[in-house]
Short mmCIF file of C-alpha atoms in Angstrom, two decimals:
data_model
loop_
_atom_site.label_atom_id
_atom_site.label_comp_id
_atom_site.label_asym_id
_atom_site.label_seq_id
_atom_site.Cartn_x
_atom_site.Cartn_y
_atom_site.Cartn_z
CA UNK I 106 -15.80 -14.84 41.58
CA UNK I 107 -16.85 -12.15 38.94
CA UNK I 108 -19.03 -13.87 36.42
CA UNK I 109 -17.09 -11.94 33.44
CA UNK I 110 -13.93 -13.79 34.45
CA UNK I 111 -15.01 -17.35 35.16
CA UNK I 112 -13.96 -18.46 31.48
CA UNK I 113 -10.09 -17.67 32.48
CA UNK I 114 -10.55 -21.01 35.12
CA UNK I 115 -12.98 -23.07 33.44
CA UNK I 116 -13.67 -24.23 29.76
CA UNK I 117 -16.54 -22.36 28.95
CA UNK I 118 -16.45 -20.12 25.60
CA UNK I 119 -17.87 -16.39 26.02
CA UNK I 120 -18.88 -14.06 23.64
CA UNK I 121 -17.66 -10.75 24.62
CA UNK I 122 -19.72 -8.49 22.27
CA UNK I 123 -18.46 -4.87 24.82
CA UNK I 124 -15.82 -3.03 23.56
CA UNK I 125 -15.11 -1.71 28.03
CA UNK I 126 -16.20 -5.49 28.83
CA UNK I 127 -13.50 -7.13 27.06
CA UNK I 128 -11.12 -4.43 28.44
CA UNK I 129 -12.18 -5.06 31.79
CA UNK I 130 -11.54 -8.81 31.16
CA UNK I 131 -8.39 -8.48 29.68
CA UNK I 132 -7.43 -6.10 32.31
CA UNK I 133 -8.22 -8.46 35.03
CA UNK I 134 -6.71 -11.67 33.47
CA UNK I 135 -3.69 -9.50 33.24
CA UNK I 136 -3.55 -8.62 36.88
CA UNK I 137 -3.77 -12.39 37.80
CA UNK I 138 -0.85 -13.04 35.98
CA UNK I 139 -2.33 -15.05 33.11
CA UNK I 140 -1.11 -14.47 29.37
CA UNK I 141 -3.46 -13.88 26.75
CA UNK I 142 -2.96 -15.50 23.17
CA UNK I 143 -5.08 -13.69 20.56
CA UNK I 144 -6.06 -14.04 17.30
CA UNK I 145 -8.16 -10.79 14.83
CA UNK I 146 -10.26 -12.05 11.81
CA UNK I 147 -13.18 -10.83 10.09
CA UNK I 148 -14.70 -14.30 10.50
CA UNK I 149 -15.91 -17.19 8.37
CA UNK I 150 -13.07 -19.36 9.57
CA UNK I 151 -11.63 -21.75 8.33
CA UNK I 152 -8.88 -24.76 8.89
CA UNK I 153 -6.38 -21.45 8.32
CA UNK I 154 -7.63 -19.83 11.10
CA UNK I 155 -8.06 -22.77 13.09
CA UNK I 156 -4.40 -23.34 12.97
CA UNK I 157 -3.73 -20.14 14.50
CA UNK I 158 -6.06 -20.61 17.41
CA UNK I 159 -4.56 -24.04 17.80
CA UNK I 160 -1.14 -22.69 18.07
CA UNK I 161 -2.53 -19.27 20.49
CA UNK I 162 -4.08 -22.45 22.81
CA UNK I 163 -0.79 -23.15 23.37
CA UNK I 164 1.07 -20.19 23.60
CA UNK I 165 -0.94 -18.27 26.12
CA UNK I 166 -3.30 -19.27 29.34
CA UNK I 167 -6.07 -17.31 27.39
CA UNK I 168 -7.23 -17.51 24.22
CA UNK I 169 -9.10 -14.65 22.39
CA UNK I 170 -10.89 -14.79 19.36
CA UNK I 171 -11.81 -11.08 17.59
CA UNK I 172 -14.25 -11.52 14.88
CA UNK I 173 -14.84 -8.25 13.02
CA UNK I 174 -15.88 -7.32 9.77
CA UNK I 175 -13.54 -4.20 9.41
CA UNK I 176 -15.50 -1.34 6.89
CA UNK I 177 -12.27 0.67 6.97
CA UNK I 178 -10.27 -1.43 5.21
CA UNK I 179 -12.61 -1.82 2.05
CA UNK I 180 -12.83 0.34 -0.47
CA UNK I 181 -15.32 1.74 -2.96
CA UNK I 182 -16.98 -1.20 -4.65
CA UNK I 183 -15.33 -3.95 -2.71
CA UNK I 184 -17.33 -6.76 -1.03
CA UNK I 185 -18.01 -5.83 2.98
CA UNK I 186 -22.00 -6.10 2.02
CA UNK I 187 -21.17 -9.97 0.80
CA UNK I 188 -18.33 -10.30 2.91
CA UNK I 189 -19.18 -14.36 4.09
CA UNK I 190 -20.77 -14.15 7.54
CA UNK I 191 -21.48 -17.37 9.83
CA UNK I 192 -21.05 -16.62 13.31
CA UNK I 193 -22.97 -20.01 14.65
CA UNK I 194 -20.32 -22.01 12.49
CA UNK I 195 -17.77 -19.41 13.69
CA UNK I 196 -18.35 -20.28 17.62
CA UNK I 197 -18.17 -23.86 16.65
CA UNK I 198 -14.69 -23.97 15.13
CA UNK I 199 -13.38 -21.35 18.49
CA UNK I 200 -15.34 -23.53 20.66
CA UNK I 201 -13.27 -26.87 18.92
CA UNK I 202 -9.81 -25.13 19.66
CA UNK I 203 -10.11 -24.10 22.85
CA UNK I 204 -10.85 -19.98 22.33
CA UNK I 205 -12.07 -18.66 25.74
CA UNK I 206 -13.53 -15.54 24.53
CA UNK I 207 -15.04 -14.42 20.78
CA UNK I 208 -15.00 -10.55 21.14
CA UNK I 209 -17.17 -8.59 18.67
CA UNK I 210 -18.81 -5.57 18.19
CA UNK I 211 -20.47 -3.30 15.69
CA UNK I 212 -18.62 -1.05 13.31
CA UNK I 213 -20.53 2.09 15.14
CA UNK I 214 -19.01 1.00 18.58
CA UNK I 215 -15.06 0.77 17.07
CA UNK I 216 -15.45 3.59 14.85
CA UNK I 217 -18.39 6.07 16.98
CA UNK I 218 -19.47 9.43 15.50
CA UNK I 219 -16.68 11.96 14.66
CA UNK I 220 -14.22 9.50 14.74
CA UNK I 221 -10.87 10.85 13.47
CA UNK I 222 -7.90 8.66 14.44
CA UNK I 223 -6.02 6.67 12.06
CA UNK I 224 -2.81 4.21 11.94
CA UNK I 225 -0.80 4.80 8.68
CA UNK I 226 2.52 2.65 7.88
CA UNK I 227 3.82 4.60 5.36
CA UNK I 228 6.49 2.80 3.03
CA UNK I 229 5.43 -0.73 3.36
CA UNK I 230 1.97 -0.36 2.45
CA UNK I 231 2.57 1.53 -0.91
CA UNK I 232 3.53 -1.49 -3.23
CA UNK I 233 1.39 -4.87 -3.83
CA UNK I 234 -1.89 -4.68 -2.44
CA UNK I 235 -1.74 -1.07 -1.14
CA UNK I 236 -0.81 0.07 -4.22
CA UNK I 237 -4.39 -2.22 -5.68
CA UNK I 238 -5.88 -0.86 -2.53
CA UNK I 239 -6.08 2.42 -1.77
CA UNK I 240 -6.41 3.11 2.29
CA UNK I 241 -6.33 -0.72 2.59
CA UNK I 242 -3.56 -0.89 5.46
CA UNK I 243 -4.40 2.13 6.83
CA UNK I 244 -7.80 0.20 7.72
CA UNK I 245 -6.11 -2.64 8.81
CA UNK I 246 -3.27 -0.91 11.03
CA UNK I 247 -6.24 0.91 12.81
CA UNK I 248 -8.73 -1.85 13.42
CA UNK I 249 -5.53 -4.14 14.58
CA UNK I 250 -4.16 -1.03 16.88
CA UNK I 251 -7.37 -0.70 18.47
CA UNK I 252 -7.89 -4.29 19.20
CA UNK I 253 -4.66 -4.40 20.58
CA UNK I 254 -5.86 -1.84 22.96
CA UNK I 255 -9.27 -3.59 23.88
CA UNK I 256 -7.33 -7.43 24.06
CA UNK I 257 -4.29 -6.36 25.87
CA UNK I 258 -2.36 -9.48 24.51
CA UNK I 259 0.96 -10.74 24.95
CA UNK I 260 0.75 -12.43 21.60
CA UNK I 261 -1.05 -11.87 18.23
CA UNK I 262 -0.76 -14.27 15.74
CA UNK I 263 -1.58 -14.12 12.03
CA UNK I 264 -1.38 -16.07 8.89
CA UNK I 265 1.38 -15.48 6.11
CA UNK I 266 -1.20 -15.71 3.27
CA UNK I 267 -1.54 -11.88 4.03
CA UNK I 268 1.94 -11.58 3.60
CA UNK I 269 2.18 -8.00 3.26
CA UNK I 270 -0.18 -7.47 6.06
CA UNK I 271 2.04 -9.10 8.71
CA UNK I 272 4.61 -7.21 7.44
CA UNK I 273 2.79 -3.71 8.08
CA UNK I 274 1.33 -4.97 11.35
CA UNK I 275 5.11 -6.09 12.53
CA UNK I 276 6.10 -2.26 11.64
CA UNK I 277 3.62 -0.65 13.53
CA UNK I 278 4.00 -2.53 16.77
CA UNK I 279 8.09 -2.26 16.46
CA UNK I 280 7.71 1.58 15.59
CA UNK I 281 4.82 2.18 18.12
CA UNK I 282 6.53 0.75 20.86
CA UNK I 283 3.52 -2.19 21.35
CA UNK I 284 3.86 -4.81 23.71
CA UNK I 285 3.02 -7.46 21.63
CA UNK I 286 4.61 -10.58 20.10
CA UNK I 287 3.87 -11.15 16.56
CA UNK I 288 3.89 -14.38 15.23
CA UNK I 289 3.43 -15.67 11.23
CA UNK I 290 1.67 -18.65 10.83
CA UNK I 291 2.32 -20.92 7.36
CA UNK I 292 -0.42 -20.55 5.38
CA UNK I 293 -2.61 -23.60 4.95
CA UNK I 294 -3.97 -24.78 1.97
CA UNK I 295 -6.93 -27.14 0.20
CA UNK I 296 -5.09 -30.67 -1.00
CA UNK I 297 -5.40 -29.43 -4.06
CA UNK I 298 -3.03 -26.32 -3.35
CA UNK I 299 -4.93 -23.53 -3.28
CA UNK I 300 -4.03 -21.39 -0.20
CA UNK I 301 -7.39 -21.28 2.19
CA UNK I 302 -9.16 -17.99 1.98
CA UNK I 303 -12.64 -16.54 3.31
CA UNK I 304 -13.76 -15.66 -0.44
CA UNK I 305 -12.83 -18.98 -1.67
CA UNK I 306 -16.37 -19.23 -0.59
CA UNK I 307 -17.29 -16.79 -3.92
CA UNK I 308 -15.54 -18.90 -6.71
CA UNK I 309 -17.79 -20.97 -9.06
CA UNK I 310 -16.52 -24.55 -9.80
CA UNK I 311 -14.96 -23.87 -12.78
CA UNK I 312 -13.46 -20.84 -11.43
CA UNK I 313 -12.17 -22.99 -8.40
CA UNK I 314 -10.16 -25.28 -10.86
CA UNK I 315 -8.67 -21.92 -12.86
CA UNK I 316 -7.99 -20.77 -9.39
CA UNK I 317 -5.09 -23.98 -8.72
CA UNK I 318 -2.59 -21.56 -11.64
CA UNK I 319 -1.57 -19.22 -8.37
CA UNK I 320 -0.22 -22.60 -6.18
CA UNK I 321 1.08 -23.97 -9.74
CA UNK I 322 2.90 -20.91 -10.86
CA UNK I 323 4.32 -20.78 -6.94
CA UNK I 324 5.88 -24.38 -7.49
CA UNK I 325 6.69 -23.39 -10.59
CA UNK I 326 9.20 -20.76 -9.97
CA UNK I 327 10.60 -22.71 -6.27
CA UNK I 328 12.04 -25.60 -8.85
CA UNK I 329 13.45 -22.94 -11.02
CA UNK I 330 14.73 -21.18 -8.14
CA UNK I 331 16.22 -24.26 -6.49
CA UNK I 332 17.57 -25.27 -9.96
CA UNK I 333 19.68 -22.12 -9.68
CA UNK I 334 17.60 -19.51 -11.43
CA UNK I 335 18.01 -16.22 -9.63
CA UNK I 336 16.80 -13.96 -12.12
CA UNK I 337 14.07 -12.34 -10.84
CA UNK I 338 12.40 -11.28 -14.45
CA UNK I 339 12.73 -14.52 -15.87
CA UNK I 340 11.15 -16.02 -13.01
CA UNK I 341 8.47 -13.47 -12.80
CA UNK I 342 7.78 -14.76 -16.91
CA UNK I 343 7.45 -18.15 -15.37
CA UNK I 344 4.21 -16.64 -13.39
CA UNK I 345 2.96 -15.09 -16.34
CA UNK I 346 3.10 -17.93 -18.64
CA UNK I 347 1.38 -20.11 -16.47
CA UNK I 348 -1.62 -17.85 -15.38
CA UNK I 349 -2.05 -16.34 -18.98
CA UNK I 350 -3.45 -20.13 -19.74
CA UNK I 351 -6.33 -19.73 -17.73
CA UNK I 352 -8.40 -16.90 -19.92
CA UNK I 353 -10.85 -16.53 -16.45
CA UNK I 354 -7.76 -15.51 -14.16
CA UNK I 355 -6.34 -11.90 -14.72
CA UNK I 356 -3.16 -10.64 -13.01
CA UNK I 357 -3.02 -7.57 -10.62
CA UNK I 358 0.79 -7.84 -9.64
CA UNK I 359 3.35 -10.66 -9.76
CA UNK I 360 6.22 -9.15 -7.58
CA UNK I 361 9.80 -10.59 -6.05
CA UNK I 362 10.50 -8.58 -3.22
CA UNK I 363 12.43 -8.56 -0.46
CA UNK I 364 10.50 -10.27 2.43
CA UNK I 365 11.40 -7.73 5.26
CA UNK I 366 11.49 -4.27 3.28
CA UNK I 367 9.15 -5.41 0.41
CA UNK I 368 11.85 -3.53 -2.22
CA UNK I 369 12.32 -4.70 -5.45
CA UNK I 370 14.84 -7.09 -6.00
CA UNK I 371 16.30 -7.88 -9.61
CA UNK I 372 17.86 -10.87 -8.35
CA UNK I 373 16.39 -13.39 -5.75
CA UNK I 374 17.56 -15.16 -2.61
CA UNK I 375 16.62 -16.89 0.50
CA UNK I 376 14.58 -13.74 1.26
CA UNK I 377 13.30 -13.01 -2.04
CA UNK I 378 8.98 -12.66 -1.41
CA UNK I 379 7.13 -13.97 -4.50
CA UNK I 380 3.85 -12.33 -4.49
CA UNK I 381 0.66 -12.66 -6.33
CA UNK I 382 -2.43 -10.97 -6.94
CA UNK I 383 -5.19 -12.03 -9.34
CA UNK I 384 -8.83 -11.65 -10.56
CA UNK I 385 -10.82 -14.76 -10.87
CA UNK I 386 -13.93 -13.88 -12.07
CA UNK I 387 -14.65 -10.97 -10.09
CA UNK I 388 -12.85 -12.92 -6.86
CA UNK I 389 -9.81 -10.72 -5.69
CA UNK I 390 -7.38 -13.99 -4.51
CA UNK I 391 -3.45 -13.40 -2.97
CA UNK I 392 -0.66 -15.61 -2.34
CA UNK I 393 2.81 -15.99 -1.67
CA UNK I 394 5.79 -18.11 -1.28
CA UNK I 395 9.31 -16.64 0.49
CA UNK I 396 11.73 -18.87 -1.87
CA UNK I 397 14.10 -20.18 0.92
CA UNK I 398 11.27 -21.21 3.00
CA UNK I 399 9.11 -24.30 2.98
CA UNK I 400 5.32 -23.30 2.70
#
């Protein structure tokens, strides 16, 4: 049997660090039938990500794990120097649920000299974070596109706490035809509330504790909501009030949306997105609620 597909009948973990190897994998587990489950981060998991590959173990006979550190979707000044890196602690959380290959490679392999090919969404990535982020999704459509390309899976699964993102990524594989079932996992949070998050890793203590106003402003407006408020202003004032009590927290966007289109909505239903952005510190954090849905 070809060593570079034993891990598709035994337990073992591989790290796949070939853009052609893990397309010659994927390729072959393909051809014998199997159905690969895969999940794309940038690493430094956590109990969020975890509960993706938990739920990919399931859903597919293989389980693939991307971990790369994406340049094209950061801007100017952002953090992909500090961007948290731990690929030993990484391979133990995959290894815990069951991933059967890690693929990574380096940014000069995905994007090689002269490269000129980009993914752009156009209408859902202009409001929220695109609008904060300038080229943001059209990094992220790209990087996700091509590692559909070098994974070949049947399913891709990603958190909601990038709300927005699994929106864009759902547009691009309906519009581009893909092959690919895209699933949105709850997001997962501490006890405490606050949604799980990579740069969680950046806030000091005190910010940390200023930090709980975003999952505190969310409950907030879901009793108001459920109480029968449907005005989307006054419920956006709930947001504000709550946050503007924390002097270390500063506000980027607090939008109600609609949760498929991402329009503005002046008055909120079972669909309606509530969306945050904020500054704590200088830690960029997001989250999100849909109002008829449990979290």
């Amino acid at each position: 049997m070809n060593s570079r597909l034993r891990p598709i009948l035994s337990t073992d973990m591989r790290v796949v660090s070939s853009i052609n190897e893990m397309q010659f994998i994927a390729a072959e587990a393909r051809k014998s039938g199997k159905r690969i489950s895969f999940v794309p981060t940038m690493g430094f998991l956590h109990s969020g990500h975890a509960s993706l590959l938990k739920e990919g173990r399931t859903r597919g006979d293989i389980l693939v794990l991307s971990i790369f550190v994406n340049p094209a979707q950061f801007g100017a000044g952002e953090d992909f120097d500090r961007y948290p890196r731990d690929m030993e602690r990484d391979s133990s959380i995959a290894a815990e649920a069951g991933v059967d290959f890690i693929f990574t490679c380096t940014p000069a392999e995905m994007y090689p000299a002269d490269y000129q090919t980009w993914v752009d969404v156009t209408e859902l990535t202009l409001p929220l974070c695109g609008a904060s982020r300038p080229g943001h999704f059209r990094g992220v459509t790209t990087v996700v596109c091509k590692l559909f390309n070098i994974v070949l899976p049947h399913i891709a699964l990603f958190g909601k706490k990038d709300y927005q993102q699994l929106a864009v990524i759902r547009r691009m594989v309906t519009d581009l035809n893909m092959p690919v079932e895209v699933v949105g996992m709850p997001i997962i949070r501490e006890p405490d509330g606050l949604a799980m998050s990579s740069r969680n890793k950046y806030l000091s203590p005190d910010e940390r504790k200023s930090s709980l106003c975003l999952s505190r402003a969310l409950q907030s407006v879901r009793a108001s909501y459920h109480a029968g408020e449907r005005n989307a202003e006054r419920l956006k004032q709930i947001v504000n009030n709550i946050i503007a009590l924390e002097p270390a927290v500063i506000i980027d966007y607090v939008e109600l949306r609609h949760c498929e289109t991402l329009a503005e909505v002046a008055m909120v239903d079972n669909h309606s997105l509530l969306a945050l952005a904020v500054k704590v510190g200088t830690t960029r954090l997001i989250d999100n609620c849909v109002l008829g849905e449990d979290d």
